[in-house]
Structure formats: C-alpha cells, structure tokens
CSV table of C-alpha atoms in Angstrom, one decimal:
chain,number,residue,atom,x,y,z
A,1,MET,CA,-0.3,0.6,0.2
A,2,ARG,CA,1.6,3.9,-0.5
A,3,TYR,CA,1.9,5.4,2.9
A,4,ALA,CA,1.7,9.5,3.3
A,5,VAL,CA,4.0,10.1,7.1
A,6,LEU,CA,3.3,13.9,7.1
A,7,GLY,CA,6.8,15.1,9.3
A,8,THR,CA,9.6,14.6,9.4
A,9,GLY,CA,10.6,13.9,13.5
A,10,ILE,CA,11.5,11.1,14.7
A,11,VAL,CA,7.7,9.9,14.6
A,12,GLY,CA,7.2,10.4,11.8
A,13,ARG,CA,10.8,8.4,10.5
A,14,THR,CA,10.7,5.2,12.3
A,15,LEU,CA,7.2,4.9,10.9
A,16,ALA,CA,7.9,5.5,7.8
A,17,GLY,CA,10.9,3.0,8.2
A,18,LYS,CA,8.4,0.7,9.7
A,19,LEU,CA,6.5,0.6,6.8
A,20,ALA,CA,8.9,1.3,3.9
A,21,SER,CA,10.5,-2.5,6.0
A,22,LEU,CA,7.7,-4.0,5.3
A,23,GLY,CA,7.0,-3.3,2.1
A,24,HIS,CA,5.5,-0.6,1.5
A,25,ASP,CA,6.0,2.5,-0.5
A,26,VAL,CA,6.3,5.8,1.2
A,27,VAL,CA,6.3,9.4,1.2
A,28,ILE,CA,7.4,11.3,4.3
A,29,GLY,CA,5.7,14.7,4.1
A,30,THR,CA,7.3,17.5,5.3
A,31,ARG,CA,6.6,21.8,5.1
A,32,ASP,CA,9.6,22.7,2.9
A,33,PRO,CA,11.9,19.3,1.3
A,34,GLY,CA,15.4,21.9,0.7
A,35,ALA,CA,14.5,23.0,5.0
A,36,THR,CA,14.2,19.6,5.8
A,37,LEU,CA,17.4,18.1,4.2
A,38,ALA,CA,19.2,20.8,5.0
A,39,ARG,CA,19.4,21.0,8.2
A,40,THR,CA,21.7,18.9,9.7
A,41,GLU,CA,22.2,19.6,13.5
A,42,PRO,CA,20.4,17.1,15.7
A,43,ASP,CA,16.8,18.0,16.8
A,44,GLY,CA,15.8,19.2,20.1
A,45,MET,CA,16.0,15.5,20.9
A,46,GLY,CA,19.5,15.1,19.4
A,47,ASN,CA,18.1,13.3,17.3
A,48,PRO,CA,20.2,13.7,14.1
A,49,PRO,CA,19.7,15.6,10.9
A,50,PHE,CA,16.7,14.0,9.2
A,51,ALA,CA,19.5,14.1,5.9
A,52,GLN,CA,21.9,11.3,7.6
A,53,TRP,CA,18.1,8.9,8.4
A,54,HIS,CA,17.4,9.3,5.1
A,55,ALA,CA,20.8,8.2,3.8
A,56,ASP,CA,20.1,5.0,5.4
A,57,HIS,CA,16.3,5.3,3.9
A,58,GLY,CA,16.3,6.0,1.0
A,59,GLN,CA,13.9,3.8,-0.2
A,60,VAL,CA,11.5,6.6,1.7
A,61,ARG,CA,11.0,9.9,-1.2
A,62,LEU,CA,10.7,13.2,0.7
A,63,GLU,CA,8.6,15.2,-0.3
A,64,THR,CA,5.9,18.5,0.5
A,65,PHE,CA,2.6,17.6,2.5
A,66,GLU,CA,0.6,17.7,0.0
A,67,ALA,CA,2.3,15.7,-3.2
A,68,ALA,CA,3.2,14.1,-0.2
A,69,ALA,CA,-0.9,13.7,0.8
A,70,ALA,CA,-1.5,12.5,-2.5
A,71,PHE,CA,0.1,9.8,-3.0
A,72,GLY,CA,0.0,8.4,-0.6
A,73,GLU,CA,-2.5,6.0,0.3
A,74,THR,CA,-3.4,6.4,3.5
A,75,VAL,CA,-1.8,9.0,5.3
A,76,VAL,CA,-0.5,8.8,9.0
A,77,ASN,CA,-0.1,12.5,11.0
A,78,THR,CA,3.1,12.4,13.1
A,79,THR,CA,3.6,16.4,12.8
A,80,ALA,CA,4.1,17.5,16.0
A,81,GLY,CA,0.0,18.1,17.8
A,82,GLU,CA,0.3,21.6,17.6
A,83,ARG,CA,1.2,21.9,14.3
A,84,SER,CA,-1.1,19.4,13.0
A,85,LEU,CA,-3.6,22.1,11.5
A,86,ASP,CA,-1.3,24.1,9.8
A,87,ALA,CA,0.5,21.0,8.5
A,88,LEU,CA,-3.3,18.7,7.1
A,89,GLN,CA,-4.0,22.7,5.4
A,90,ALA,CA,-0.7,22.4,3.3
A,91,ALA,CA,-1.3,18.7,3.1
A,92,GLY,CA,-5.1,19.8,1.8
A,93,ALA,CA,-8.7,17.8,2.4
A,94,PRO,CA,-8.4,16.7,-1.3
A,95,ARG,CA,-5.3,15.0,-0.3
A,96,LEU,CA,-6.4,13.7,2.2
A,97,SER,CA,-10.5,12.9,1.4
A,98,GLY,CA,-12.2,9.7,1.4
A,99,LYS,CA,-8.6,8.2,3.3
A,100,VAL,CA,-8.0,7.2,6.2
A,101,LEU,CA,-5.6,9.3,8.7
A,102,ILE,CA,-4.1,8.0,11.0
A,103,ASP,CA,-3.2,11.0,13.9
A,104,VAL,CA,-0.4,9.5,16.5
A,105,ALA,CA,0.2,12.8,17.2
A,106,ASN,CA,-0.3,15.0,21.0
A,107,PRO,CA,-1.2,18.7,21.5
A,108,LEU,CA,1.4,19.2,23.9
A,109,ASP,CA,3.2,22.8,24.6
A,110,PHE,CA,6.0,22.5,26.4
A,111,SER,CA,6.2,26.7,25.5
A,112,ALA,CA,5.4,26.9,30.4
A,113,GLY,CA,8.6,24.3,30.6
A,114,ARG,CA,5.3,22.0,31.9
A,115,PRO,CA,3.6,20.3,29.7
A,116,THR,CA,-0.1,20.9,28.4
A,117,LEU,CA,-2.6,20.2,26.6
A,118,ASP,CA,-4.7,21.7,24.5
A,119,PRO,CA,-7.2,21.0,23.5
A,120,VAL,CA,-7.9,19.4,26.7
A,121,ASN,CA,-11.4,18.1,28.9
A,122,THR,CA,-13.8,19.1,25.8
A,123,ASP,CA,-12.1,19.0,22.6
A,124,SER,CA,-9.4,17.0,21.3
A,125,LEU,CA,-6.6,16.8,18.3
A,126,GLY,CA,-8.0,13.8,16.9
A,127,GLU,CA,-11.7,15.0,16.5
A,128,ARG,CA,-10.0,19.2,15.7
A,129,ILE,CA,-8.5,16.9,13.0
A,130,GLU,CA,-12.3,15.5,12.3
A,131,ARG,CA,-14.2,18.5,12.6
A,132,ALA,CA,-11.5,20.5,9.9
A,133,PHE,CA,-11.3,17.5,7.4
A,134,PRO,CA,-14.9,15.3,7.4
A,135,ASP,CA,-14.2,13.7,4.3
A,136,ALA,CA,-10.9,11.5,6.2
A,137,LYS,CA,-11.3,9.3,7.9
A,138,VAL,CA,-9.6,10.3,11.5
A,139,VAL,CA,-8.1,6.8,13.7
A,140,LYS,CA,-6.6,8.1,17.1
A,141,THR,CA,-4.1,5.4,17.6
A,142,LEU,CA,-0.6,5.1,19.2
A,143,ASN,CA,-0.1,8.9,20.8
A,144,THR,CA,-0.1,7.0,23.9
A,145,MET,CA,3.3,5.4,23.6
A,146,ASN,CA,7.2,5.6,22.8
A,147,CYS,CA,7.8,5.1,18.7
A,148,PHE,CA,10.0,2.6,18.7
A,149,VAL,CA,7.5,0.7,21.0
A,150,MET,CA,4.6,1.6,18.3
A,151,VAL,CA,6.1,-0.1,16.2
A,152,GLU,CA,8.3,-3.4,17.9
A,153,PRO,CA,5.5,-3.9,20.5
A,154,ALA,CA,8.2,-6.6,22.1
A,155,ARG,CA,10.7,-4.0,23.3
A,156,VAL,CA,8.2,-3.7,25.7
A,157,ALA,CA,7.8,-7.7,28.3
A,158,GLY,CA,4.3,-9.0,28.4
A,159,GLU,CA,0.7,-7.4,27.3
A,160,HIS,CA,0.1,-3.9,27.5
A,161,THR,CA,-2.2,-2.3,24.8
A,162,VAL,CA,-2.9,0.6,22.1
A,163,PHE,CA,-5.9,2.7,21.6
A,164,VAL,CA,-7.9,3.0,18.6
A,165,SER,CA,-11.2,5.7,18.3
A,166,GLY,CA,-12.7,6.7,15.5
A,167,ASP,CA,-16.2,7.0,14.0
A,168,ASP,CA,-15.3,5.1,11.0
A,169,THR,CA,-15.3,1.1,12.3
A,170,GLY,CA,-14.6,0.0,8.8
A,171,ALA,CA,-11.2,2.7,9.3
A,172,LYS,CA,-10.6,0.8,13.2
A,173,LYS,CA,-10.9,-2.5,11.6
A,174,ALA,CA,-8.0,-1.6,8.4
A,175,VAL,CA,-5.2,0.2,11.4
A,176,THR,CA,-5.7,-2.9,13.7
A,177,ALA,CA,-4.8,-4.4,10.7
A,178,LEU,CA,-1.9,-2.5,9.8
A,179,LEU,CA,-0.9,-3.0,14.0
A,180,GLY,CA,-1.1,-6.6,13.6
A,181,SER,CA,1.2,-6.0,10.8
A,182,PHE,CA,3.6,-4.2,13.6
A,183,GLY,CA,3.5,-7.0,15.8
A,184,TRP,CA,0.6,-6.4,17.7
A,185,PRO,CA,-1.9,-8.9,18.3
A,186,GLU,CA,-5.8,-7.8,17.9
A,187,ALA,CA,-5.6,-8.2,21.7
A,188,SER,CA,-4.0,-5.8,22.4
A,189,VAL,CA,-6.2,-3.5,20.0
A,190,ILE,CA,-8.6,-2.1,22.2
A,191,ASP,CA,-11.3,-0.3,21.1
A,192,LEU,CA,-12.6,2.7,23.3
A,193,GLY,CA,-15.7,3.8,20.2
A,194,ASP,CA,-16.0,7.7,18.7
A,195,ILE,CA,-13.5,10.3,18.1
A,196,THR,CA,-14.5,11.9,21.6
A,197,THR,CA,-12.5,9.2,23.3
A,198,ALA,CA,-9.3,10.4,22.1
A,199,ARG,CA,-9.8,13.5,25.0
A,200,GLY,CA,-8.8,9.7,27.1
A,201,VAL,CA,-6.6,8.8,25.2
A,202,GLU,CA,-4.9,12.3,25.1
A,203,MET,CA,-4.9,13.1,28.2
A,204,LEU,CA,-3.3,10.0,29.6
A,205,LEU,CA,-0.1,12.1,27.8
A,206,PRO,CA,0.8,13.8,30.8
A,207,ILE,CA,2.1,9.8,33.2
A,208,TRP,CA,3.6,8.8,30.0
A,209,LEU,CA,5.8,12.2,31.2
A,210,HIS,CA,5.7,11.5,34.2
A,211,LEU,CA,6.4,7.6,34.2
A,212,TYR,CA,9.2,9.3,31.6
A,213,GLY,CA,11.2,10.9,34.2
A,214,THR,CA,9.8,7.6,37.4
A,215,LEU,CA,11.9,5.3,35.3
A,216,GLY,CA,14.5,6.5,33.2
A,217,HIS,CA,13.2,5.2,29.6
A,218,GLY,CA,11.2,5.0,27.0
A,219,ASP,CA,9.9,0.9,27.2
A,220,PHE,CA,7.3,0.4,28.7
A,221,ASN,CA,3.2,1.2,27.8
A,222,PHE,CA,-0.2,1.5,29.0
A,223,HIS,CA,-2.3,-2.5,29.4
A,224,ILE,CA,-4.8,-2.7,30.5
A,225,GLN,CA,-5.7,-5.3,33.2
A,226,GLY,CA,-8.9,-6.7,33.3
A,227,ALA,CA,-10.6,-6.1,30.3
A,228,ARG,CA,-11.1,-9.2,29.1
A,229,PRO,CA,-11.2,-13.0,30.4
A,230,GLY,CA,-7.9,-14.1,31.9
A,231,GLY,CA,-6.4,-11.1,30.8
B,1,MET,CA,-4.2,2.4,64.2
B,2,ARG,CA,-7.2,5.5,64.0
B,3,TYR,CA,-8.3,6.4,60.5
B,4,ALA,CA,-11.0,9.0,59.8
B,5,VAL,CA,-12.5,8.3,55.8
B,6,LEU,CA,-14.5,11.2,55.2
B,7,GLY,CA,-17.5,11.3,51.6
B,8,THR,CA,-19.8,8.9,53.4
B,9,GLY,CA,-20.0,7.5,50.0
B,10,ILE,CA,-19.5,4.1,48.2
B,11,VAL,CA,-15.7,5.1,48.1
B,12,GLY,CA,-15.7,5.4,52.1
B,13,ARG,CA,-17.5,3.6,52.6
B,14,THR,CA,-15.9,0.2,50.6
B,15,LEU,CA,-12.3,2.1,52.4
B,16,ALA,CA,-14.5,2.3,55.9
B,17,GLY,CA,-15.0,-1.4,56.1
B,18,LYS,CA,-12.0,-2.3,55.0
B,19,LEU,CA,-10.3,-0.2,57.6
B,20,ALA,CA,-13.2,-1.9,59.7
B,21,SER,CA,-12.4,-5.3,59.0
B,22,LEU,CA,-8.5,-4.9,59.4
B,23,GLY,CA,-8.8,-4.4,63.1
B,24,HIS,CA,-7.9,-0.5,63.2
B,25,ASP,CA,-10.0,2.3,64.5
B,26,VAL,CA,-12.4,4.0,62.5
B,27,VAL,CA,-14.5,6.6,62.4
B,28,ILE,CA,-16.7,8.4,58.8
B,29,GLY,CA,-17.3,12.0,58.4
B,30,THR,CA,-19.6,13.6,57.2
B,31,ARG,CA,-21.2,17.6,56.4
B,32,ASP,CA,-23.8,16.3,58.6
B,33,PRO,CA,-25.1,12.2,60.4
B,34,GLY,CA,-28.3,13.4,61.1
B,35,ALA,CA,-28.7,13.9,57.2
B,36,THR,CA,-26.7,11.8,56.5
B,37,LEU,CA,-28.5,8.9,58.2
B,38,ALA,CA,-32.6,10.2,57.1
B,39,ARG,CA,-31.1,9.8,53.8
B,40,THR,CA,-34.4,7.2,52.0
B,41,GLU,CA,-32.8,6.7,48.7
B,42,PRO,CA,-30.8,5.5,46.9
B,43,ASP,CA,-27.9,7.7,45.7
B,44,GLY,CA,-27.2,8.0,42.0
B,45,MET,CA,-25.4,5.7,41.5
B,46,GLY,CA,-28.1,2.6,43.1
B,47,ASN,CA,-25.9,2.6,46.7
B,48,PRO,CA,-28.1,2.3,49.2
B,49,PRO,CA,-28.3,4.5,51.5
B,50,PHE,CA,-26.1,4.8,54.3
B,51,ALA,CA,-27.9,3.9,56.7
B,52,GLN,CA,-28.3,0.0,55.7
B,53,TRP,CA,-24.7,0.7,54.7
B,54,HIS,CA,-23.8,1.1,58.7
B,55,ALA,CA,-26.5,-1.1,60.1
B,56,ASP,CA,-23.9,-3.9,58.7
B,57,HIS,CA,-20.4,-1.9,60.1
B,58,GLY,CA,-21.9,-0.7,63.7
B,59,GLN,CA,-17.9,-0.5,64.6
B,60,VAL,CA,-17.5,2.1,62.1
B,61,ARG,CA,-19.0,5.4,63.9
B,62,LEU,CA,-20.2,8.3,61.3
B,63,GLU,CA,-19.3,11.7,62.9
B,64,THR,CA,-18.8,15.6,61.0
B,65,PHE,CA,-16.2,16.1,59.1
B,66,GLU,CA,-14.7,18.5,62.1
B,67,ALA,CA,-14.8,15.3,64.7
B,68,ALA,CA,-14.7,12.2,62.6
B,69,ALA,CA,-10.5,14.4,61.1
B,70,ALA,CA,-10.0,15.1,65.2
B,71,PHE,CA,-10.8,12.0,66.1
B,72,GLY,CA,-8.4,9.9,62.7
B,73,GLU,CA,-4.4,9.2,63.3
B,74,THR,CA,-5.3,9.4,59.1
B,75,VAL,CA,-7.2,11.0,57.0
B,76,VAL,CA,-8.8,9.9,54.0
B,77,ASN,CA,-10.3,11.9,51.1
B,78,THR,CA,-12.9,10.5,50.0
B,79,THR,CA,-16.1,13.1,49.3
B,80,ALA,CA,-16.5,14.4,45.6
B,81,GLY,CA,-13.4,16.0,44.0
B,82,GLU,CA,-15.4,19.9,43.5
B,83,ARG,CA,-16.4,19.4,47.6
B,84,SER,CA,-13.4,18.8,49.2
B,85,LEU,CA,-11.2,21.9,49.4
B,86,ASP,CA,-15.3,22.7,51.7
B,87,ALA,CA,-15.7,19.8,53.4
B,88,LEU,CA,-11.5,19.4,54.0
B,89,GLN,CA,-12.2,22.6,55.2
B,90,ALA,CA,-15.8,21.5,57.6
B,91,ALA,CA,-12.5,18.6,59.3
B,92,GLY,CA,-9.9,22.6,60.2
B,93,ALA,CA,-6.7,22.9,59.5
B,94,PRO,CA,-6.0,21.9,62.4
B,95,ARG,CA,-7.0,18.9,63.2
B,96,LEU,CA,-4.8,17.1,59.8
B,97,SER,CA,-1.8,19.9,60.7
B,98,GLY,CA,1.0,17.5,61.2
B,99,LYS,CA,-1.1,14.0,59.3
B,100,VAL,CA,-1.1,11.8,56.3
B,101,LEU,CA,-3.9,13.1,54.3
B,102,ILE,CA,-4.8,10.9,51.9
B,103,ASP,CA,-6.5,11.9,49.1
B,104,VAL,CA,-8.4,9.4,47.0
B,105,ALA,CA,-10.1,11.9,45.8
B,106,ASN,CA,-11.0,13.2,40.9
B,107,PRO,CA,-12.2,16.9,40.8
B,108,LEU,CA,-14.7,15.9,37.9
B,109,ASP,CA,-17.6,17.7,36.7
B,110,PHE,CA,-20.6,16.1,35.5
B,111,SER,CA,-21.8,18.3,35.7
B,112,ALA,CA,-21.4,18.8,30.9
B,113,GLY,CA,-23.4,15.5,30.7
B,114,ARG,CA,-19.5,14.4,30.0
B,115,PRO,CA,-17.7,14.5,32.3
B,116,THR,CA,-14.5,17.6,33.1
B,117,LEU,CA,-11.5,17.6,35.2
B,118,ASP,CA,-11.2,21.4,37.3
B,119,PRO,CA,-8.8,22.2,37.3
B,120,VAL,CA,-6.5,20.7,34.6
B,121,ASN,CA,-3.6,20.8,33.3
B,122,THR,CA,-1.1,23.4,35.2
B,123,ASP,CA,-2.9,21.7,38.8
B,124,SER,CA,-4.7,19.2,40.9
B,125,LEU,CA,-6.7,18.4,43.4
B,126,GLY,CA,-3.6,17.0,45.4
B,127,GLU,CA,-1.5,19.9,44.5
B,128,ARG,CA,-4.8,22.7,46.0
B,129,ILE,CA,-5.1,20.1,49.3
B,130,GLU,CA,-1.8,20.2,50.0
B,131,ARG,CA,-1.5,24.4,49.9
B,132,ALA,CA,-4.8,25.0,52.1
B,133,PHE,CA,-3.5,22.9,54.7
B,134,PRO,CA,-0.1,22.8,54.3
B,135,ASP,CA,0.5,21.0,57.3
B,136,ALA,CA,-1.0,18.3,56.2
B,137,LYS,CA,1.1,14.8,54.3
B,138,VAL,CA,-0.7,14.9,51.3
B,139,VAL,CA,-0.3,12.0,49.1
B,140,LYS,CA,-2.9,11.0,46.4
B,141,THR,CA,-3.5,7.4,45.4
B,142,LEU,CA,-5.7,4.5,44.9
B,143,ASN,CA,-8.4,7.4,42.3
B,144,THR,CA,-7.1,5.4,39.2
B,145,MET,CA,-9.3,2.6,39.9
B,146,ASN,CA,-13.4,1.0,41.2
B,147,CYS,CA,-13.7,1.3,44.7
B,148,PHE,CA,-13.7,-2.6,44.7
B,149,VAL,CA,-10.7,-2.5,43.3
B,150,MET,CA,-8.5,-0.7,45.7
B,151,VAL,CA,-9.2,-2.8,49.1
B,152,GLU,CA,-9.0,-6.2,46.8
B,153,PRO,CA,-6.3,-5.7,43.8
B,154,ALA,CA,-7.1,-9.6,43.6
B,155,ARG,CA,-10.3,-8.8,41.6
B,156,VAL,CA,-8.0,-8.2,39.1
B,157,ALA,CA,-6.6,-10.9,37.0
B,158,GLY,CA,-2.5,-9.7,36.8
B,159,GLU,CA,-0.7,-7.8,37.8
B,160,HIS,CA,-1.4,-3.9,37.6
B,161,THR,CA,-0.3,-0.6,39.5
B,162,VAL,CA,-1.4,1.9,42.3
B,163,PHE,CA,0.2,5.1,41.5
B,164,VAL,CA,1.2,7.7,44.4
B,165,SER,CA,2.7,11.2,44.1
B,166,GLY,CA,3.1,12.9,47.1
B,167,ASP,CA,6.2,16.0,48.6
B,168,ASP,CA,6.7,13.4,52.2
B,169,THR,CA,8.9,9.9,51.4
B,170,GLY,CA,7.1,8.7,54.7
B,171,ALA,CA,3.8,9.8,54.5
B,172,LYS,CA,3.9,7.9,50.6
B,173,LYS,CA,5.9,4.9,53.2
B,174,ALA,CA,3.3,5.0,54.9
B,175,VAL,CA,0.4,4.5,52.5
B,176,THR,CA,2.3,1.7,50.6
B,177,ALA,CA,2.3,-0.1,53.2
B,178,LEU,CA,-1.0,0.4,54.0
B,179,LEU,CA,-1.4,-0.7,50.2
B,180,GLY,CA,0.1,-3.7,50.8
B,181,SER,CA,-2.5,-4.5,54.0
B,182,PHE,CA,-4.8,-3.9,50.7
B,183,GLY,CA,-3.0,-7.2,49.2
B,184,TRP,CA,-1.3,-4.6,47.1
B,185,PRO,CA,2.4,-6.7,46.5
B,186,GLU,CA,5.1,-3.8,46.4
B,187,ALA,CA,6.2,-3.8,43.4
B,188,SER,CA,3.0,-2.8,41.8
B,189,VAL,CA,3.1,0.7,43.9
B,190,ILE,CA,5.1,3.3,41.5
B,191,ASP,CA,6.6,6.5,43.4
B,192,LEU,CA,5.3,9.3,40.8
B,193,GLY,CA,7.3,11.0,42.7
B,194,ASP,CA,6.0,14.8,44.0
B,195,ILE,CA,2.5,15.8,44.6
B,196,THR,CA,1.9,18.2,41.1
B,197,THR,CA,2.6,14.7,38.8
B,198,ALA,CA,-1.3,13.9,40.6
B,199,ARG,CA,-1.9,16.5,37.7
B,200,GLY,CA,-1.5,13.0,35.0
B,201,VAL,CA,-2.6,11.1,38.1
B,202,GLU,CA,-6.4,12.5,38.1
B,203,MET,CA,-6.1,13.2,33.5
B,204,LEU,CA,-6.8,9.5,33.5
B,205,LEU,CA,-10.1,9.2,35.1
B,206,PRO,CA,-11.0,10.7,30.9
B,207,ILE,CA,-10.2,7.4,29.6
B,208,TRP,CA,-11.5,5.4,33.0
B,209,LEU,CA,-15.1,6.9,32.3
B,210,HIS,CA,-14.5,5.8,28.1
B,211,LEU,CA,-13.5,2.4,29.7
B,212,TYR,CA,-15.6,1.2,31.9
B,213,GLY,CA,-18.5,2.6,29.5
B,214,THR,CA,-16.1,0.0,26.6
B,215,LEU,CA,-16.0,-3.2,28.8
B,216,GLY,CA,-19.2,-3.0,30.9
B,217,HIS,CA,-17.5,-3.4,34.0
B,218,GLY,CA,-15.4,-1.5,36.1
B,219,ASP,CA,-12.8,-5.1,37.2
B,220,PHE,CA,-9.9,-3.3,35.3
B,221,ASN,CA,-7.0,-1.2,35.5
B,222,PHE,CA,-4.1,0.6,34.3
B,223,HIS,CA,-1.4,-2.1,34.6
B,224,ILE,CA,2.7,-0.2,33.1
B,225,GLN,CA,4.2,-2.8,31.8
B,226,GLY,CA,7.8,-2.3,31.0
B,227,ALA,CA,8.7,-0.5,34.7
B,228,ARG,CA,11.4,-2.7,36.4
B,229,PRO,CA,12.9,-6.0,34.8
B,230,GLY,CA,10.5,-8.7,34.0
B,231,GLY,CA,7.4,-7.2,34.2
C-alpha cells in the first residue's frame, strides 16, 4: 500500500521506516523538503538531522505535505500536535478525502516548562482534525507510547495495550490490521469507541511523561489489566 | 491505627469497611450526620442509603467532618472532588496538621453530561489540597480505579499498578505499607514523585470512564508494563 507519513521527526521516521520495511511504498511529507534536508544539527531531543536518517532509508521519498498526501492511500499524522492542523491544511482536504487518516500526534505545549494539553477535557486534537477534514476517516491511535514501541511492541515484555478511537468502523479495522503487521496482537488493541474518546487517550500523555521521568526510559506502556477474561 | 474517612459515598464506605476489617478504629466524617442517616433513597449510582450500610458496619462511627478528623491519626479524603476542599475546610486545618492525608478524590465535573476535570493541566486537586493545608502530608493515591479494586486488587487478574504522588517521603512510605495491607504488592506501587504528578494521575480519569463504558464493568486497572525488569 502507499503511505504518506506527515512529519520528519523521530516518530515520522520510525513509522516510515517500519512501513517501508514491511514492503509498503512510503513518502514522508514536510513543509519545505529543501529546508528539511539542509538541516545539519540534531533536533531538540538529540536525534540526528533528517538527511542523515534519509541516507540510510533511500527508498522513502521526501516530498511536500501536499505531494505526500496526494501519493498516500493512507495518511499518518506524526507532526507536533500544535502544528498538525497547519500541516494537514498544507496537505489539503482534497488529498485527504476518503482516506484513512491515522493521527498519532499529541497536542502538547512544552512552552511553559511543564507540558500542558490544548485542547483538553471538552475537545481533542483527533476531533479537531475530524472537524477540519470531515471527508477523511480519522483514527486516533499509537499516541500513548514511545515511537520505538509503536513499531516493535516486543520491546516491552508482557501484554500491553494500544487504543484506537474513531467514527469509521472500517477505518478502525484497517488500522487494527496495520497494527497487527507491526506486531500488535489483536487482543492488545482496545477500540474505545468514537473519536471523542481521543480526549481520554490524549490525556494519558502527562502521566506518560511523569513515568518517563521516573523510570528513566521509554520502553514501557500502559496495559489495561482485566479488559478481557484472563488478562 | 485510628482512621478518619471523609465522605459517606461508596468509596468512603468501601475504604472504611476495609480499614475496620483490618482491625483499625475508623470514623466516617460527613457534613451533617443526622441528614446522612436520615436518607432513605439510593444515591445517583444506585448504592443503598448510608444507614443501610451502617447497620452492617456498626463498628464504624459516623461523625462530623471535624470530629472525624480530630479522631483520625490518618485522614482519607473520599469526598466528591468538587466538594473536597469544602469538606476539608469543615474538618479544619488544626485537625489535619502533621497527619498523613490520603487523597483518593477526582475533581470530575459531570454537570455537562461528559465529565471534565477541573483543575487540569497546570494544577490538580492533590496540589490544591496541599496548598490549602500545608501542614498536612498529602499523598494522592488509589484514585485511578474502582473502589472495590482499591481494597481487593485480586479482583483484577494479573499485575496492575497503583500510583502514589506526594512531597513527603515518610508519608508515601506509610501509604505504601497501608496499600500492602490491602493486598497491593510493593512492586505494584509506582511512586511518581512529588505532588505535581497528581496532575497526570487525575488526568487518567477520562480514559478510565471511556474504558468503563466500553468494557461494561469496573474490574480493570492500569498496569504499567515495562516499569521494572521482568514486568
């Protein structure tokens, strides 16, 4: 299948690399490909510049948001949550229409030192995206863990959970199958319901960050114990 | 030990009953004991009136918030989050001073149909209580699960997690020991750090409510998989 991964950060790279390794055709979208490739400094998290990653992943093409979205049959939003709507506007509604739009982003604002979520409580980024692009089939998933765990759940020993939220049952089914190809057993996928459940899912991020600080690593995940008989 | 449990709802009853069954001296606090005992209707969740529960738990005395807090060496706040500060003001700072104050409440507002948290993001009920009662040793815990699971973790098969947040290390140690007496293995207790981590813990409630709706029962809990080697 043809995938567009919007966002050139570590999450986008990790998902794009995994999709390519599974034999999919993958294009990464960014605002300005030339500027993305010209960067020579590590990002704020210490990840190497995109060009360095790209040298090892030549099968993944880098394009504008618009060209990437036009190419993808499925679109994955990995951009920083605060900029996701802008990125998707740049991709353009016609290029998202009718497609599964997997939203992996979190609307975290780190500007105040301590992360805050915006929106929170009565809205979510997943819902905002769905309202802005009503012809896309938005599925919120994977945003509750480190990106390396997203594509290799066995990094965390034992059973653990990935949530899906969305209004389109077929799209959630397709995403569940994709998750299966990443290594997620179907029993680990909890369909929380409609896209408004993205509120609760996004609100997991603050405790994720507390745990990351306390544990000192990102190889952990939430497991809902008791969600089904026997586990 | 002498415990004051503030709040006569199902959470307060369940915790008070457990504490009494463990041999502790327990007083439940309420605003107006006469009014609490006079109620003959089930509460909004269908739980029987307090007097009916009390008839089976005669060893637990019912007193005002103030008398209960005066009695308790440890105080447990199980009142509805939106009313907790009022209840604790009624108990009075002098009756809380120097004591471990276990905050089990969640500041959920159901008035809009969908629950919202207030405060959220940049503050928490745990912190508000600590600011209002700086001489109490506030520990936030147990608020992330059904009350029956709080006092009988084996209701949920497998390992699962209870978080503690607070600024007083000795108080968190005492609470961890109390949790042990409820059946929580020490390895299941995750100390997230200072009281500001109550933000992330309280923000678990929306997804807890989604899960309760999806699963149709409350016998589940969060487990942090990968929090320690082997589990």
